[in-house]
PDB file of C-alpha atoms and ligand atoms in Angstrom:
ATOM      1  CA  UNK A 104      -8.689   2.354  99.465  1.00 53.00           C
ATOM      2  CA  UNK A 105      -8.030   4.154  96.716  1.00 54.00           C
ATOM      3  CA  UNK A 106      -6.487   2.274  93.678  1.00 58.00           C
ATOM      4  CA  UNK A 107      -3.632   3.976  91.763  1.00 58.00           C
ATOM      5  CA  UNK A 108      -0.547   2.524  90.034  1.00 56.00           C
ATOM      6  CA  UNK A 109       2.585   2.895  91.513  1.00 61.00           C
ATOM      7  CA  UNK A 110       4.914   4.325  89.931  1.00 78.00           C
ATOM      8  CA  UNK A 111       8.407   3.982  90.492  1.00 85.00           C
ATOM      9  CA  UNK A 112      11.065   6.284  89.960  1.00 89.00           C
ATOM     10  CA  UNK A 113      13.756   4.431  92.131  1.00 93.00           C
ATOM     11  CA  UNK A 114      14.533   0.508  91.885  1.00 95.00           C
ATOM     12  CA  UNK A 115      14.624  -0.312  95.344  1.00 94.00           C
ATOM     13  CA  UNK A 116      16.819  -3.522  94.318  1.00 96.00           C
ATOM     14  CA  UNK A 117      19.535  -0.977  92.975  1.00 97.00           C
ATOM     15  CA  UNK A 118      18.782   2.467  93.358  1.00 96.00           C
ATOM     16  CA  UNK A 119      18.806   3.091  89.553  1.00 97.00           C
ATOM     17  CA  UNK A 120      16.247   5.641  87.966  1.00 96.00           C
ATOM     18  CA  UNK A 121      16.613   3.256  84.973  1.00 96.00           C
ATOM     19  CA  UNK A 122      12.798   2.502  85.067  1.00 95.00           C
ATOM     20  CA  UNK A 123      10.523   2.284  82.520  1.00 94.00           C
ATOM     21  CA  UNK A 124       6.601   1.205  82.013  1.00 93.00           C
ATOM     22  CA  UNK A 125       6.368  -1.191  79.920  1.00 95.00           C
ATOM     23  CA  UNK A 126       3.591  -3.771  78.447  1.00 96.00           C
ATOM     24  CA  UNK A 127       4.865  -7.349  77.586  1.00 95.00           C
ATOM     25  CA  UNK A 128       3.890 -10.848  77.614  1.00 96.00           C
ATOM     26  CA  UNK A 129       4.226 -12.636  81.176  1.00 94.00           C
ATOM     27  CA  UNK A 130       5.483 -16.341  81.164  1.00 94.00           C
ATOM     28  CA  UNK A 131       4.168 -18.861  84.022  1.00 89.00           C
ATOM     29  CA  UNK A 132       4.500 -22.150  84.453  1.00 91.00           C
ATOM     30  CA  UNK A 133       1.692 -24.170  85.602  1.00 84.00           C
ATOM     31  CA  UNK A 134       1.669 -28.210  85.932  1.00 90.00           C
ATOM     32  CA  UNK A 135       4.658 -28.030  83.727  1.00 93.00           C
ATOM     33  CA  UNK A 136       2.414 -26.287  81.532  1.00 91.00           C
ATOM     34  CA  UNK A 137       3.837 -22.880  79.755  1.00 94.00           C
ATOM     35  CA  UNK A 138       1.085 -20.327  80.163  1.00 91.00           C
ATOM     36  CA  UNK A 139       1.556 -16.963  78.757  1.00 95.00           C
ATOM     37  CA  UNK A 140      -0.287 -14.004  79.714  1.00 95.00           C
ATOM     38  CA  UNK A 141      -0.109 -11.386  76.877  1.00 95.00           C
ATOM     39  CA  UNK A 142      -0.010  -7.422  77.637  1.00 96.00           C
ATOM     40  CA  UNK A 143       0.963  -7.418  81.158  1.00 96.00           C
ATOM     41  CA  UNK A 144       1.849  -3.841  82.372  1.00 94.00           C
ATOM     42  CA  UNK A 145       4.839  -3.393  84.787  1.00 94.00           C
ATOM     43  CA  UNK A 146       7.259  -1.094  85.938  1.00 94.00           C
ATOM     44  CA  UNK A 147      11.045  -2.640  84.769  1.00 95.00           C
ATOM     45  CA  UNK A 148      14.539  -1.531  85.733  1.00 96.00           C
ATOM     46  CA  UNK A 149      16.642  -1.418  82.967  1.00 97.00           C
ATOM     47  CA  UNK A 150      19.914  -1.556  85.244  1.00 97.00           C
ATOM     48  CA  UNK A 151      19.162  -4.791  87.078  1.00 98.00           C
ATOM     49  CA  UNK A 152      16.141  -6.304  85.308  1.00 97.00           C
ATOM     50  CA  UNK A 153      13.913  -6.211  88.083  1.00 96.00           C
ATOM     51  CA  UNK A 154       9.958  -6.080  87.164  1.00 94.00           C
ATOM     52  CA  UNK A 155       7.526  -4.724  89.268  1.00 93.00           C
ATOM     53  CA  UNK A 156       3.925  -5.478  89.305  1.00 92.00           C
ATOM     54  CA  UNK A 157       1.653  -2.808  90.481  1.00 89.00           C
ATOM     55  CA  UNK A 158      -2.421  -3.653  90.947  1.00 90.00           C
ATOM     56  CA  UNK A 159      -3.273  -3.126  87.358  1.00 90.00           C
ATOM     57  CA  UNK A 160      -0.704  -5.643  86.548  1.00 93.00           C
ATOM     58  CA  UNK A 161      -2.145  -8.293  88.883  1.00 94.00           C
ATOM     59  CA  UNK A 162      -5.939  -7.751  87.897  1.00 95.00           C
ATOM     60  CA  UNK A 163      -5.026  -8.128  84.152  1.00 95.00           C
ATOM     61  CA  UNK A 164      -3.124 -11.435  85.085  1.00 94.00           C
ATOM     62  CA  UNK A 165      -6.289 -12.472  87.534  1.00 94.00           C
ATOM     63  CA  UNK A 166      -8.665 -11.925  84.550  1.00 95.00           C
ATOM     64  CA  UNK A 167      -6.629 -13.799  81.786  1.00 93.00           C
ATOM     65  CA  UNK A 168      -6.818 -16.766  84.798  1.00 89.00           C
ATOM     66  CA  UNK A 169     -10.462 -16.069  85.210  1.00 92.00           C
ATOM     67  CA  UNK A 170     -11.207 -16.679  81.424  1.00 90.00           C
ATOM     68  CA  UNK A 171      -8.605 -19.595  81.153  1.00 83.00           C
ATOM     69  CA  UNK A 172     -10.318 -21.565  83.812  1.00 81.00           C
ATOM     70  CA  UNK A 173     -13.236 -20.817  82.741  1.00 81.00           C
ATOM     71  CA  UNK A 174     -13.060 -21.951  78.824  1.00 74.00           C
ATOM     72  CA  UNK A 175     -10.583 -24.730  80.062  1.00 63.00           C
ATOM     73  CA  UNK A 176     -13.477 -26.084  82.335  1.00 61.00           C
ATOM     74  CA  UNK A 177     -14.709 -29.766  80.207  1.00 55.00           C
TER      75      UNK A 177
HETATM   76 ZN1   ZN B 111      17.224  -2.057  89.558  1.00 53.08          ZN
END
């Protein structure tokens, strides 16, 4: 399967064309721990605030886990 980003040009929460890309931090919460992801691409809705994730997004965020577990590990 071929692997492109999807890009949005309709929120499917609110049919707004209000999208943008954008790269921020992502917050999680983990054991009651904070973790924050920095430079997570998305899609965002400026009309409703809706983020959407597309496969880049979600391979940056597995890596950054990757790493994490891997210099947390001792
Ligand atoms: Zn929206």
């Amino acid at each position: 399967m071929a692997k492109q980003p999807i890009k949005l040009i309709q929120c499917p929460m609110c049919d707004s064309t209000n999208i943008k890309y954008i790269v921020e931090d992502r917050t999680y919460k983990k054991n009651g721990k904070k973790i924050i992801v920095p430079a997570v691409p998305r899609e965002k809705c400026f009309s409703c605030g809706e983020q959407f994730f597309d496969q880049n997004s979600f391979e940056i965020i597995e890596a950054f886990f990757e790493n994490t577990k891997k210099t947390a590990t001792g």
